[in-house]
PDB file of C-alpha atoms in Angstrom:
ATOM      1  CA  MET A   1     -50.899  30.810-177.775  1.00 51.00           C
ATOM      2  CA  GLU A   2     -51.890  27.468-179.246  1.00 61.00           C
ATOM      3  CA  LEU A   3     -48.681  25.886-177.890  1.00 57.00           C
ATOM      4  CA  LEU A   4     -49.521  27.065-174.361  1.00 58.00           C
ATOM      5  CA  ASN A   5     -52.992  25.540-174.630  1.00 65.00           C
ATOM      6  CA  PHE A   6     -51.461  22.262-175.777  1.00 64.00           C
ATOM      7  CA  LYS A   7     -48.996  22.223-172.865  1.00 68.00           C
ATOM      8  CA  TRP A   8     -51.737  23.045-170.394  1.00 69.00           C
ATOM      9  CA  ARG A   9     -53.991  20.256-171.728  1.00 73.00           C
ATOM     10  CA  TYR A  10     -51.065  17.800-171.701  1.00 71.00           C
ATOM     11  CA  ILE A  11     -50.234  18.608-168.072  1.00 74.00           C
ATOM     12  CA  GLN A  12     -53.884  18.356-167.085  1.00 75.00           C
ATOM     13  CA  MET A  13     -54.217  14.939-168.752  1.00 74.00           C
ATOM     14  CA  ALA A  14     -51.020  13.705-167.114  1.00 71.00           C
ATOM     15  CA  ASN A  15     -52.264  14.806-163.692  1.00 69.00           C
ATOM     16  CA  GLN A  16     -55.589  13.045-164.213  1.00 72.00           C
ATOM     17  CA  GLN A  17     -53.829   9.842-165.231  1.00 67.00           C
ATOM     18  CA  HIS A  18     -51.518  10.079-162.212  1.00 59.00           C
ATOM     19  CA  ASN A  19     -54.518  10.558-159.914  1.00 56.00           C
ATOM     20  CA  ARG A  20     -56.303   7.532-161.366  1.00 56.00           C
ATOM     21  CA  GLN A  21     -53.223   5.369-160.916  1.00 53.00           C
ATOM     22  CA  GLY A  22     -52.797   6.516-157.325  1.00 50.00           C
ATOM     23  CA  GLN A  23     -56.436   5.808-156.510  1.00 50.00           C
ATOM     24  CA  SER A  24     -56.306   2.286-157.863  1.00 51.00           C
ATOM     25  CA  GLN A  25     -53.270   1.444-155.774  1.00 53.00           C
ATOM     26  CA  ASN A  26     -54.473   3.087-152.563  1.00 59.00           C
ATOM     27  CA  ASN A  27     -57.239   0.539-152.049  1.00 68.00           C
ATOM     28  CA  ARG A  28     -55.032  -2.509-152.447  1.00 77.00           C
ATOM     29  CA  GLY A  29     -53.315  -4.605-149.830  1.00 85.00           C
ATOM     30  CA  PHE A  30     -53.004  -4.322-146.074  1.00 84.00           C
ATOM     31  CA  ALA A  31     -52.309  -0.579-146.034  1.00 82.00           C
ATOM     32  CA  GLY A  32     -55.458   0.134-148.030  1.00 84.00           C
ATOM     33  CA  MET A  33     -57.715  -1.659-145.561  1.00 85.00           C
ATOM     34  CA  ASP A  34     -59.884  -0.150-142.901  1.00 87.00           C
ATOM     35  CA  PRO A  35     -57.802   0.337-139.701  1.00 90.00           C
ATOM     36  CA  GLU A  36     -60.178  -1.879-137.730  1.00 93.00           C
ATOM     37  CA  ARG A  37     -59.728  -4.705-140.252  1.00 91.00           C
ATOM     38  CA  GLN A  38     -55.939  -4.268-140.028  1.00 92.00           C
ATOM     39  CA  ARG A  39     -56.148  -4.648-136.236  1.00 92.00           C
ATOM     40  CA  GLU A  40     -58.215  -7.826-136.573  1.00 93.00           C
ATOM     41  CA  ILE A  41     -55.695  -9.409-138.936  1.00 92.00           C
ATOM     42  CA  ALA A  42     -52.699  -8.333-136.850  1.00 91.00           C
ATOM     43  CA  ALA A  43     -54.317  -9.686-133.691  1.00 92.00           C
ATOM     44  CA  LYS A  44     -54.930 -13.046-135.355  1.00 93.00           C
ATOM     45  CA  GLY A  45     -51.266 -13.182-136.352  1.00 90.00           C
ATOM     46  CA  GLY A  46     -50.161 -12.306-132.842  1.00 88.00           C
ATOM     47  CA  ARG A  47     -52.370 -14.962-131.281  1.00 90.00           C
ATOM     48  CA  ALA A  48     -51.178 -17.573-133.765  1.00 90.00           C
ATOM     49  CA  SER A  49     -47.511 -16.833-133.103  1.00 88.00           C
ATOM     50  CA  HIS A  50     -48.027 -17.087-129.336  1.00 85.00           C
ATOM     51  CA  GLU A  51     -49.939 -20.341-129.688  1.00 88.00           C
ATOM     52  CA  SER A  52     -47.200 -21.866-131.839  1.00 89.00           C
ATOM     53  CA  GLY A  53     -44.484 -20.719-129.435  1.00 86.00           C
ATOM     54  CA  ASN A  54     -42.721 -18.500-131.977  1.00 85.00           C
ATOM     55  CA  ALA A  55     -43.599 -15.155-130.384  1.00 83.00           C
ATOM     56  CA  HIS A  56     -40.812 -13.337-128.572  1.00 81.00           C
ATOM     57  CA  GLU A  57     -41.651 -12.086-125.102  1.00 83.00           C
ATOM     58  CA  PHE A  58     -39.374  -9.521-123.467  1.00 83.00           C
ATOM     59  CA  ASP A  59     -38.463  -9.925-119.826  1.00 89.00           C
ATOM     60  CA  SER A  60     -37.977  -6.695-117.869  1.00 91.00           C
ATOM     61  CA  GLN A  61     -34.171  -6.725-118.155  1.00 92.00           C
ATOM     62  CA  GLU A  62     -34.250  -7.256-121.919  1.00 90.00           C
ATOM     63  CA  ALA A  63     -36.874  -4.516-122.338  1.00 88.00           C
ATOM     64  CA  ARG A  64     -34.762  -2.101-120.278  1.00 90.00           C
ATOM     65  CA  LYS A  65     -31.715  -2.802-122.469  1.00 90.00           C
ATOM     66  CA  ALA A  66     -33.726  -2.266-125.665  1.00 87.00           C
ATOM     67  CA  GLY A  67     -35.092   1.009-124.323  1.00 87.00           C
ATOM     68  CA  GLN A  68     -31.624   2.254-123.426  1.00 89.00           C
ATOM     69  CA  GLN A  69     -30.331   1.447-126.891  1.00 87.00           C
ATOM     70  CA  SER A  70     -33.238   3.237-128.569  1.00 80.00           C
ATOM     71  CA  HIS A  71     -32.533   6.371-126.516  1.00 81.00           C
ATOM     72  CA  LYS A  72     -28.848   6.275-127.504  1.00 78.00           C
ATOM     73  CA  ASN A  73     -29.795   6.482-131.185  1.00 71.00           C
ATOM     74  CA  ARG A  74     -31.686   9.762-130.841  1.00 67.00           C
TER      75      ARG A  74
END
């Protein structure tokens, strides 16, 4: 009986530690940000790439080809 209590307490402690580690990592970085803040940052990056001339813009023929290829892979 005492061994079962020990195992149960050990598992409970391990789960608590795992939860604490997961919580500390969930709030870090881009993925942990508020979705609105993510959109703001992504929009700034998009505007900057267009202003510098590095952004790729699809013409209609290129977009059609990309769409056809994506449907082939399904």
